[in-house]
């Protein structure tokens, strides 16, 4: 009860703080309600009503799904702001999540019943609060974002979607490059144990995840809970779609959104900004200005309040580049490929200094080898989930480390010379290197750093990769695409590519004890890294 009172009080305070109403204007209202879904499961919700509703009015409506264990009150601030703008908003707790959930409903992980629930929320909003069925939008953050996207492929009343820090391909998120996304997976599982009503199916999927039984059942579970499986229906229904994602997202990396954006055939926007999961939304949820929320309000005004504008919006990607300092002005493109105008190749070379760094050179470097062994090398890290990258959201400072302390016995590193001018990376760096394992199973995490004049490193991007059936002692070619990013490397900084046998975020993946990995560059197949530039 206290939590509910605080939620409504916070939302009401936001209206006052934003100057939402004058003495002569009616304030929006917020009220807790319980809404039955089609199978009888009761969903906790808060309904936000505009203050100037008159009998017979049919205001536009927004169904706002809560994040994982977020509760209906999580979205109080943006919901109240939307109500101030004239929308009926129902912010609701997704089934099976939250401490006060109806125990008859189980966690669906974005399954068919979650989509059914969003339609039930829309039904209730139309019949009980007079929302216009021809002007309906759906929104969500994280878990709710994935549900909103999928629901737009099922419920034709949804004319517009805002998906923030969500996902489009659950299988790709759980198993990037055959690697278990360990920390995000553990956080999801552990939080469900504490505050959710998990189903036997949910428990079985995560048992298989932790044991790496990537069965057809697990993959089918993930496919059925991914917007890519609804793509044809979404394109047929033609909702206008806005997606917001973070460059350093560990749970749901931006590559799947860039691919989904290109496959959509509807009016669409994709915003990519610094930070990790819900980093850009956090301050907005606390009542502060948020660039993502401000775009959400404008998007709904253009696509729900006045649906006639929807088809004229076209497509656009808006990015905010990352940098340790300097120019971070936003850039807009029609397609992601438009952001890249060139490629810079560095060739991986032999060890060139006492620390054990190999070189990154302009010309091919061949007939060298470097061998590493397993070890807990935590200096070559990509940051902790959510928290590490908040420094970049708030102060513009990318995750840092001290690469000089990277253990060169458990990591192979290659260092470039200083940049003579700004290098603007736009896209996905690609690494090509020959690897010889001593065991069938192995894991690597490749991290690209920008090294400053003080030898401190700023994280640019990374990618993990796991293999399980290699022939021991037989070289193989590793071609790995690092996660897409937009990063401005200042003059004087150097690039460092570091390949490690351990990364805390993928802690479930290890190399066998006693194993080694040897990197090389044969004469007929030199090793290199390509950096997409603008």
Coordinates of C-alpha atoms in Angstrom, one line a residue:
X1 CA 0.0 0.0 0.0
X2 CA 2.8 2.4 0.9
X3 CA 4.5 1.7 -2.5
X4 CA 1.2 2.6 -4.3
X5 CA 0.7 5.8 -2.4
X6 CA 4.3 6.8 -3.1
X7 CA 3.8 6.1 -6.8
X8 CA 0.7 8.2 -7.1
X9 CA 2.3 11.0 -5.0
X10 CA 5.4 11.0 -7.2
X11 CA 3.3 11.2 -10.4
X12 CA 1.2 14.1 -9.0
X13 CA 4.3 15.9 -7.9
X14 CA 5.7 15.6 -11.4
X15 CA 2.7 17.4 -12.8
X16 CA 3.2 20.3 -10.4
X17 CA 7.0 20.5 -10.9
X18 CA 6.6 20.5 -14.7
X19 CA 4.1 23.3 -14.5
X20 CA 1.5 21.0 -15.9
X21 CA -1.5 22.9 -14.8
X22 CA -2.4 26.4 -14.0
X23 CA -4.9 27.4 -11.3
X24 CA -7.7 27.2 -13.8
X25 CA -6.8 23.9 -15.5
X26 CA -7.7 20.5 -14.1
X27 CA -4.8 18.2 -13.1
X28 CA -4.5 14.8 -14.5
X29 CA -5.5 12.0 -12.1
X30 CA -4.0 8.7 -11.2
X31 CA -5.9 5.7 -9.7
X32 CA -5.0 2.1 -8.9
X33 CA -7.2 -0.4 -10.7
X34 CA -7.3 -4.2 -11.2
X35 CA -7.9 -5.3 -14.8
X36 CA -8.9 -8.9 -15.7
X37 CA -7.1 -10.5 -18.7
X38 CA -9.0 -13.0 -20.9
X39 CA -8.0 -16.0 -18.8
X40 CA -9.1 -14.4 -15.6
X41 CA -5.7 -13.4 -14.3
X42 CA -6.0 -9.9 -12.7
X43 CA -3.4 -7.3 -13.6
X44 CA -2.4 -4.5 -11.3
X45 CA -2.4 -1.2 -13.0
X46 CA -2.6 2.6 -12.6
X47 CA -4.9 4.5 -14.9
X48 CA -3.8 8.1 -15.7
X49 CA -6.6 10.3 -17.0
X50 CA -6.3 13.8 -18.5
X51 CA -7.8 16.5 -16.3
X52 CA -9.8 18.2 -19.1
X53 CA -12.0 15.2 -20.3
X54 CA -15.6 16.1 -21.1
X55 CA -18.5 13.7 -21.6
X56 CA -18.3 12.1 -25.1
X57 CA -14.6 12.8 -25.5
X58 CA -12.5 10.0 -27.0
X59 CA -8.9 10.8 -26.0
X60 CA -6.0 8.8 -27.5
X61 CA -4.7 5.9 -25.3
X62 CA -1.4 4.4 -24.4
X63 CA -0.9 0.9 -22.9
X64 CA 2.4 1.1 -20.9
X65 CA 3.9 -2.3 -19.9
X66 CA 6.2 -2.4 -16.9
X67 CA 9.8 -3.7 -16.9
X68 CA 10.8 -6.9 -15.3
X69 CA 9.5 -6.8 -11.7
X70 CA 9.1 -3.0 -12.2
X71 CA 5.4 -2.8 -11.1
X72 CA 2.8 -0.5 -12.5
X73 CA 4.2 2.4 -10.5
X74 CA 7.6 2.3 -12.3
X75 CA 6.2 4.3 -15.3
X76 CA 4.3 6.9 -13.2
X77 CA 6.4 9.9 -14.3
X78 CA 6.1 9.4 -18.1
X79 CA 2.5 8.2 -17.8
X80 CA 1.5 11.3 -15.9
X81 CA 3.3 13.5 -18.4
X82 CA 1.4 11.8 -21.3
X83 CA -1.9 12.3 -19.4
X84 CA -1.0 15.9 -19.1
X85 CA -0.8 16.0 -22.9
X86 CA -4.3 14.5 -23.2
X87 CA -3.7 10.8 -23.3
X88 CA -5.4 8.0 -21.3
X89 CA -2.5 5.9 -20.0
X90 CA -2.7 2.5 -18.3
X91 CA 0.6 1.5 -16.8
X92 CA 0.4 -2.1 -15.7
X93 CA 2.4 -4.8 -14.0
X94 CA 3.1 -7.7 -16.4
X95 CA 1.8 -11.1 -15.4
X96 CA 3.8 -13.2 -13.0
X97 CA 6.2 -10.3 -12.1
X98 CA 6.2 -8.1 -9.0
X99 CA 5.6 -8.9 -5.3
X100 CA 1.8 -8.4 -5.5
X101 CA 1.2 -10.3 -8.7
X102 CA -1.9 -12.6 -9.2
X103 CA -0.4 -16.0 -8.4
X104 CA -2.6 -17.6 -11.0
X105 CA -0.4 -15.9 -13.7
X106 CA 3.1 -17.1 -14.4
X107 CA 6.0 -15.3 -16.0
X108 CA 5.7 -15.7 -19.7
X109 CA 8.9 -14.0 -20.8
X110 CA 7.0 -12.2 -23.6
X111 CA 4.9 -15.2 -24.5
X112 CA 1.4 -15.3 -26.0
X113 CA -0.4 -14.5 -22.7
X114 CA 1.7 -11.4 -22.3
X115 CA 0.5 -10.2 -25.7
X116 CA -3.1 -11.2 -24.8
X117 CA -2.7 -9.1 -21.6
X118 CA -1.8 -6.0 -23.6
X119 CA -4.9 -6.4 -25.7
X120 CA -7.0 -6.8 -22.5
X121 CA -5.5 -3.6 -21.2
X122 CA -6.5 -1.8 -24.5
X123 CA -10.0 -3.4 -24.3
X124 CA -10.4 -2.0 -20.8
X125 CA -9.0 1.4 -21.7
X126 CA -11.5 1.7 -24.6
X127 CA -14.6 0.4 -22.8
X128 CA -14.0 1.7 -19.3
X129 CA -12.2 5.0 -19.9
X130 CA -13.4 6.0 -23.4
X131 CA -10.1 5.8 -25.2
X132 CA -10.4 6.1 -29.0
X133 CA -9.8 2.6 -30.5
X134 CA -8.4 4.2 -33.6
X135 CA -5.7 6.1 -31.7
X136 CA -3.9 3.6 -29.5
X137 CA -0.2 3.4 -28.7
X138 CA 1.9 0.8 -26.8
X139 CA 5.1 1.5 -24.8
X140 CA 7.5 -0.3 -22.6
X141 CA 10.9 -0.2 -21.0
X142 CA 13.1 -3.4 -21.0
X143 CA 10.7 -6.4 -20.6
X144 CA 7.7 -4.2 -21.4
X145 CA 9.4 -3.0 -24.6
X146 CA 9.7 -6.4 -26.0
X147 CA 6.0 -7.1 -25.2
X148 CA 4.9 -3.9 -26.8
X149 CA 6.8 -4.6 -30.1
X150 CA 5.3 -8.1 -30.4
X151 CA 1.8 -7.0 -29.5
X152 CA 1.9 -4.6 -32.4
X153 CA 2.1 -7.6 -34.7
X154 CA -1.1 -9.1 -33.2
X155 CA -3.4 -6.3 -32.2
X156 CA -4.2 -4.1 -35.2
X157 CA -5.5 -1.3 -32.9
X158 CA -1.9 -0.5 -31.9
X159 CA -1.0 2.3 -34.3
X160 CA 2.3 3.2 -32.7
X161 CA 5.0 1.6 -30.5
X162 CA 7.8 3.0 -28.3
X163 CA 10.3 0.3 -27.3
X164 CA 13.0 1.4 -24.9
X165 CA 16.0 -0.9 -23.9
X166 CA 14.0 -3.9 -25.2
X167 CA 14.9 -6.8 -27.4
X168 CA 14.0 -8.2 -30.8
X169 CA 15.8 -11.6 -30.8
X170 CA 15.9 -13.4 -27.4
X171 CA 18.0 -16.3 -28.7
X172 CA 20.6 -13.9 -29.9
X173 CA 20.6 -12.1 -26.6
X174 CA 21.0 -15.3 -24.5
X175 CA 23.6 -16.9 -26.7
X176 CA 25.8 -14.3 -28.5
X177 CA 28.3 -16.2 -30.7
X178 CA 27.5 -19.4 -28.8
X179 CA 28.4 -17.7 -25.5
X180 CA 26.0 -17.7 -22.6
X181 CA 25.2 -14.1 -21.6
X182 CA 25.9 -15.0 -18.0
X183 CA 25.4 -12.0 -15.8
X184 CA 22.2 -10.7 -17.5
X185 CA 20.9 -14.3 -17.5
X186 CA 21.7 -14.7 -13.8
X187 CA 20.2 -11.4 -12.8
X188 CA 17.0 -12.3 -14.7
X189 CA 16.8 -15.7 -13.1
X190 CA 17.7 -14.5 -9.6
X191 CA 15.2 -11.6 -9.6
X192 CA 12.5 -14.0 -10.8
X193 CA 13.2 -16.2 -7.8
X194 CA 12.8 -13.3 -5.5
X195 CA 9.8 -11.4 -6.8
X196 CA 8.2 -13.4 -9.6
X197 CA 5.9 -16.3 -10.1
X198 CA 8.0 -18.4 -12.5
X199 CA 6.5 -21.2 -14.5
X200 CA 7.9 -24.7 -14.9
X201 CA 8.8 -23.8 -18.5
X202 CA 10.7 -20.7 -17.3
X203 CA 12.7 -22.8 -14.8
X204 CA 13.5 -25.5 -17.4
X205 CA 14.8 -23.0 -19.9
X206 CA 17.1 -21.5 -17.3
X207 CA 18.3 -24.9 -16.1
X208 CA 19.3 -25.6 -19.7
X209 CA 20.9 -22.2 -20.0
X210 CA 23.1 -22.7 -16.9
X211 CA 24.0 -26.2 -18.1
X212 CA 24.4 -25.1 -21.7
X213 CA 21.9 -27.5 -23.1
X214 CA 21.1 -25.3 -26.1
X215 CA 18.2 -27.6 -27.0
X216 CA 15.6 -27.1 -29.8
X217 CA 13.1 -26.5 -27.0
X218 CA 15.1 -23.6 -25.6
X219 CA 15.6 -22.1 -29.1
X220 CA 11.9 -22.5 -29.8
X221 CA 11.0 -20.8 -26.5
X222 CA 13.3 -17.8 -27.5
X223 CA 12.0 -17.6 -31.1
X224 CA 8.4 -17.4 -29.9
X225 CA 9.3 -14.5 -27.6
X226 CA 11.2 -12.4 -30.2
X227 CA 9.9 -9.6 -32.4
X228 CA 11.7 -11.0 -35.4
X229 CA 9.2 -13.9 -35.3
X230 CA 6.4 -11.3 -35.6
X231 CA 8.1 -9.2 -38.3
X232 CA 5.8 -10.1 -41.2
X233 CA 2.7 -9.4 -39.1
X234 CA 4.2 -6.1 -37.8
X235 CA 4.9 -5.0 -41.4
X236 CA 1.4 -6.0 -42.4
X237 CA -0.3 -4.0 -39.5
X238 CA 2.0 -1.0 -40.2
X239 CA 2.4 0.5 -36.7
X240 CA 4.8 3.4 -36.5
X241 CA 7.8 2.1 -34.4
X242 CA 10.3 4.0 -32.3
X243 CA 13.1 2.1 -30.7
X244 CA 15.7 3.4 -28.3
X245 CA 18.8 1.4 -27.4
X246 CA 22.2 1.9 -25.8
X247 CA 25.6 1.4 -27.3
X248 CA 27.0 -0.7 -24.5
X249 CA 23.9 -2.7 -23.8
X250 CA 25.0 -6.1 -22.3
X251 CA 21.6 -7.8 -22.1
X252 CA 20.3 -6.8 -25.6
X253 CA 23.1 -5.5 -27.7
X254 CA 22.3 -2.9 -30.4
X255 CA 23.2 -5.2 -33.4
X256 CA 19.9 -7.0 -33.3
X257 CA 18.0 -3.6 -33.4
X258 CA 20.0 -2.4 -36.3
X259 CA 19.1 -5.6 -38.2
X260 CA 15.5 -5.3 -37.2
X261 CA 15.3 -1.7 -38.2
X262 CA 16.5 -2.6 -41.7
X263 CA 13.9 -5.4 -42.0
X264 CA 11.0 -3.2 -41.0
X265 CA 8.8 -1.7 -43.7
X266 CA 6.9 0.8 -41.5
X267 CA 7.5 4.4 -40.4
X268 CA 10.3 4.0 -37.9
X269 CA 13.0 5.7 -35.7
X270 CA 16.0 4.2 -34.0
X271 CA 17.9 6.1 -31.4
X272 CA 21.3 4.9 -30.2
X273 CA 22.9 6.6 -27.3
X274 CA 25.7 6.0 -24.7
X275 CA 25.1 3.7 -21.8
X276 CA 23.9 0.3 -20.8
X277 CA 20.4 -1.2 -20.1
X278 CA 17.8 1.4 -19.2
X279 CA 20.6 4.0 -18.6
X280 CA 19.0 6.6 -20.8
X281 CA 15.6 6.1 -19.2
X282 CA 16.6 6.0 -15.5
X283 CA 16.7 9.8 -15.0
X284 CA 13.4 10.2 -16.8
X285 CA 11.8 7.7 -14.5
X286 CA 13.0 9.7 -11.5
X287 CA 11.4 12.9 -12.9
X288 CA 14.4 14.5 -14.6
X289 CA 14.6 15.5 -18.3
X290 CA 15.3 12.5 -20.5
X291 CA 16.2 12.7 -24.3
X292 CA 14.4 9.4 -24.8
X293 CA 11.2 10.4 -23.1
X294 CA 11.1 13.7 -24.9
X295 CA 11.3 11.8 -28.2
X296 CA 8.6 9.4 -27.0
X297 CA 6.2 12.2 -26.3
X298 CA 6.8 13.7 -29.7
X299 CA 6.5 10.3 -31.4
X300 CA 3.1 9.6 -29.9
X301 CA 1.9 13.1 -30.8
X302 CA 2.9 12.5 -34.4
X303 CA 1.5 8.9 -34.7
X304 CA -1.3 8.5 -32.1
X305 CA -2.7 11.9 -31.4
X306 CA -2.8 12.7 -35.1
X307 CA -2.5 9.4 -37.0
X308 CA -2.6 11.2 -40.3
X309 CA 1.1 12.1 -39.9
X310 CA 2.2 8.5 -39.5
X311 CA 2.8 7.5 -43.1
X312 CA 4.8 10.6 -43.9
X313 CA 7.4 10.0 -41.2
X314 CA 9.6 7.7 -43.2
X315 CA 12.7 6.2 -41.5
X316 CA 15.6 7.6 -39.6
X317 CA 18.4 6.5 -37.3
X318 CA 19.7 9.1 -34.8
X319 CA 22.9 8.4 -33.0
X320 CA 24.9 10.1 -30.3
X321 CA 28.6 9.2 -30.7
X322 CA 30.8 8.3 -27.7
X323 CA 34.1 10.0 -26.9
X324 CA 36.3 10.6 -23.8
X325 CA 36.0 14.3 -24.7
X326 CA 35.2 16.6 -27.6
X327 CA 32.4 16.5 -30.2
X328 CA 29.4 14.3 -29.3
X329 CA 26.8 16.0 -31.5
X330 CA 24.0 13.8 -32.7
X331 CA 24.0 12.5 -36.2
X332 CA 21.1 11.2 -38.4
X333 CA 21.1 8.7 -41.2
X334 CA 18.4 6.9 -43.2
X335 CA 20.2 3.5 -43.0
X336 CA 23.0 2.4 -40.7
X337 CA 25.3 1.7 -43.7
X338 CA 25.2 5.4 -44.5
X339 CA 27.2 6.1 -41.3
X340 CA 30.3 4.3 -42.7
X341 CA 32.3 6.0 -45.5
X342 CA 35.6 4.2 -45.2
X343 CA 37.6 1.4 -43.5
X344 CA 41.0 1.5 -41.8
X345 CA 42.9 -1.8 -41.6
X346 CA 45.6 -2.5 -39.0
X347 CA 47.6 -5.7 -39.3
X348 CA 48.3 -7.7 -36.1
X349 CA 52.0 -8.1 -35.5
X350 CA 54.6 -9.8 -33.3
X351 CA 55.4 -8.8 -29.7
X352 CA 57.2 -5.4 -29.9
X353 CA 57.7 -4.3 -26.3
X354 CA 58.6 -5.5 -22.8
X355 CA 55.0 -5.6 -21.7
X356 CA 54.3 -8.2 -24.4
X357 CA 52.1 -6.1 -26.7
X358 CA 52.0 -7.0 -30.4
X359 CA 51.9 -4.2 -32.9
X360 CA 49.0 -2.9 -35.1
X361 CA 50.7 -1.9 -38.4
X362 CA 49.7 -0.7 -41.8
X363 CA 51.4 -3.5 -43.7
X364 CA 50.8 -7.2 -43.2
X365 CA 52.8 -8.8 -40.4
X366 CA 53.3 -12.6 -40.7
X367 CA 55.2 -15.6 -39.4
X368 CA 54.7 -14.7 -35.7
X369 CA 52.8 -16.4 -32.9
X370 CA 51.6 -15.5 -29.4
X371 CA 50.4 -18.1 -26.8
X372 CA 48.1 -17.4 -23.8
X373 CA 46.7 -19.6 -21.1
X374 CA 43.4 -19.4 -19.0
X375 CA 43.3 -17.0 -16.1
X376 CA 41.0 -14.5 -14.3
X377 CA 42.2 -11.4 -16.1
X378 CA 39.6 -8.9 -14.9
X379 CA 41.4 -5.7 -16.0
X380 CA 40.4 -6.4 -19.7
X381 CA 36.7 -6.0 -18.8
X382 CA 33.7 -4.5 -20.5
X383 CA 32.1 -3.0 -17.3
X384 CA 29.5 -4.3 -14.9
X385 CA 25.8 -4.6 -16.0
X386 CA 23.9 -1.3 -16.0
X387 CA 25.9 0.5 -13.2
X388 CA 29.3 0.9 -15.0
X389 CA 27.9 2.8 -18.0
X390 CA 25.8 5.2 -15.9
X391 CA 29.0 7.4 -15.7
X392 CA 28.8 7.8 -19.5
X393 CA 25.1 8.5 -19.5
X394 CA 25.5 11.2 -16.8
X395 CA 29.0 12.6 -17.4
X396 CA 29.9 11.4 -20.8
X397 CA 32.8 9.3 -19.6
X398 CA 33.2 5.8 -21.2
X399 CA 34.1 2.9 -19.0
X400 CA 37.8 3.0 -18.2
X401 CA 40.5 0.6 -17.1
X402 CA 44.2 0.4 -16.8
X403 CA 45.3 -1.8 -19.7
X404 CA 48.9 -1.6 -18.6
X405 CA 47.9 -4.1 -15.8
X406 CA 46.4 -6.6 -18.3
X407 CA 48.2 -9.9 -17.6
X408 CA 49.9 -10.7 -20.9
X409 CA 50.1 -14.4 -20.0
X410 CA 46.3 -14.7 -20.1
X411 CA 45.6 -12.1 -22.7
X412 CA 47.0 -11.3 -26.2
X413 CA 47.3 -7.6 -26.9
X414 CA 48.1 -5.5 -30.0
X415 CA 48.8 -1.8 -29.7
X416 CA 48.8 0.9 -32.5
X417 CA 50.7 4.1 -32.8
X418 CA 49.2 7.4 -31.8
X419 CA 46.3 8.7 -34.0
X420 CA 47.4 11.8 -36.0
X421 CA 43.8 13.1 -36.2
X422 CA 40.3 12.3 -35.0
X423 CA 39.3 8.8 -36.0
X424 CA 35.5 8.5 -36.1
X425 CA 34.5 4.9 -35.8
X426 CA 31.0 4.2 -37.2
X427 CA 29.9 0.5 -37.4
X428 CA 31.2 -2.9 -36.4
X429 CA 35.0 -3.6 -36.2
X430 CA 36.0 -6.9 -37.7
X431 CA 38.8 -9.1 -36.4
X432 CA 40.5 -11.8 -38.6
X433 CA 43.1 -14.0 -36.8
X434 CA 44.4 -17.6 -36.8
X435 CA 43.9 -19.5 -33.6
X436 CA 45.3 -22.9 -32.6
X437 CA 43.6 -24.4 -29.5
X438 CA 44.9 -27.3 -27.5
X439 CA 41.4 -28.4 -26.5
X440 CA 38.1 -28.8 -28.3
X441 CA 36.4 -26.2 -26.1
X442 CA 37.5 -22.6 -25.8
X443 CA 36.3 -19.0 -25.0
X444 CA 37.7 -15.6 -26.0
X445 CA 36.5 -12.1 -25.3
X446 CA 37.9 -9.4 -27.6
X447 CA 37.9 -5.8 -26.3
X448 CA 38.9 -2.7 -28.2
X449 CA 40.3 0.1 -26.1
X450 CA 41.2 3.8 -26.8
X451 CA 44.4 4.4 -24.8
X452 CA 45.0 8.0 -23.7
X453 CA 48.2 9.9 -23.1
X454 CA 48.1 8.8 -19.4
X455 CA 47.9 5.2 -20.6
X456 CA 44.4 4.8 -19.2
X457 CA 42.0 3.0 -21.5
X458 CA 38.4 3.8 -22.5
X459 CA 36.2 1.0 -23.6
X460 CA 35.1 1.2 -27.2
X461 CA 33.4 -2.2 -28.0
X462 CA 33.8 -5.9 -27.6
X463 CA 32.5 -9.3 -28.5
X464 CA 32.7 -12.8 -26.9
X465 CA 32.9 -16.1 -28.8
X466 CA 32.8 -19.7 -27.6
X467 CA 33.5 -22.9 -29.5
X468 CA 33.0 -26.5 -28.3
X469 CA 34.0 -28.8 -31.1
X470 CA 37.4 -27.7 -32.5
X471 CA 40.1 -30.2 -33.3
X472 CA 42.9 -29.8 -30.8
X473 CA 46.2 -28.7 -32.3
X474 CA 44.5 -27.7 -35.6
X475 CA 44.6 -24.0 -36.5
X476 CA 41.3 -22.3 -37.5
X477 CA 40.4 -18.9 -38.8
X478 CA 38.6 -16.7 -36.3
X479 CA 36.5 -14.0 -38.0
X480 CA 34.7 -12.0 -35.3
X481 CA 32.5 -8.9 -35.7
X482 CA 32.7 -6.7 -32.7
X483 CA 29.5 -5.0 -31.5
X484 CA 28.5 -1.9 -33.5
X485 CA 29.4 1.4 -32.0
X486 CA 30.0 5.1 -32.8
X487 CA 33.2 6.3 -31.1
X488 CA 35.4 9.3 -31.7
X489 CA 39.0 8.5 -31.0
X490 CA 41.0 11.7 -30.2
X491 CA 44.4 12.6 -31.8
X492 CA 47.3 11.1 -29.8
X493 CA 45.2 8.2 -28.5
X494 CA 46.2 4.6 -29.5
X495 CA 44.1 1.6 -30.2
X496 CA 44.6 -1.5 -28.1
X497 CA 43.0 -4.8 -29.1
X498 CA 43.0 -7.3 -26.2
X499 CA 41.9 -11.0 -26.4
X500 CA 41.3 -12.6 -23.0
X501 CA 40.3 -16.0 -21.8
X502 CA 37.9 -14.7 -19.1
X503 CA 35.3 -11.9 -18.8
X504 CA 33.1 -11.6 -15.7
X505 CA 30.0 -10.9 -17.7
X506 CA 30.4 -14.2 -19.4
X507 CA 31.6 -16.1 -16.3
X508 CA 29.9 -19.3 -17.2
X509 CA 32.3 -19.7 -20.2
X510 CA 35.8 -20.9 -19.3
X511 CA 38.8 -22.5 -21.1
X512 CA 39.7 -26.0 -19.8
X513 CA 42.5 -26.1 -17.2
X514 CA 45.9 -26.6 -18.7
X515 CA 44.8 -25.4 -22.2
X516 CA 46.4 -22.8 -24.3
X517 CA 45.5 -20.7 -27.3
X518 CA 48.0 -19.6 -29.9
X519 CA 47.5 -16.7 -32.2
X520 CA 49.4 -16.5 -35.4
X521 CA 49.5 -14.8 -38.8
X522 CA 50.4 -17.2 -41.6
X523 CA 52.1 -15.8 -44.7
X524 CA 49.2 -16.6 -46.9
X525 CA 46.6 -15.3 -44.5
X526 CA 47.7 -12.3 -42.4
X527 CA 45.8 -11.3 -39.3
X528 CA 44.1 -7.9 -39.1
X529 CA 41.4 -5.7 -37.6
X530 CA 39.2 -3.5 -39.8
X531 CA 37.8 -0.3 -38.3
X532 CA 34.8 1.3 -40.0
X533 CA 35.2 5.0 -40.2
X534 CA 33.5 8.2 -41.3

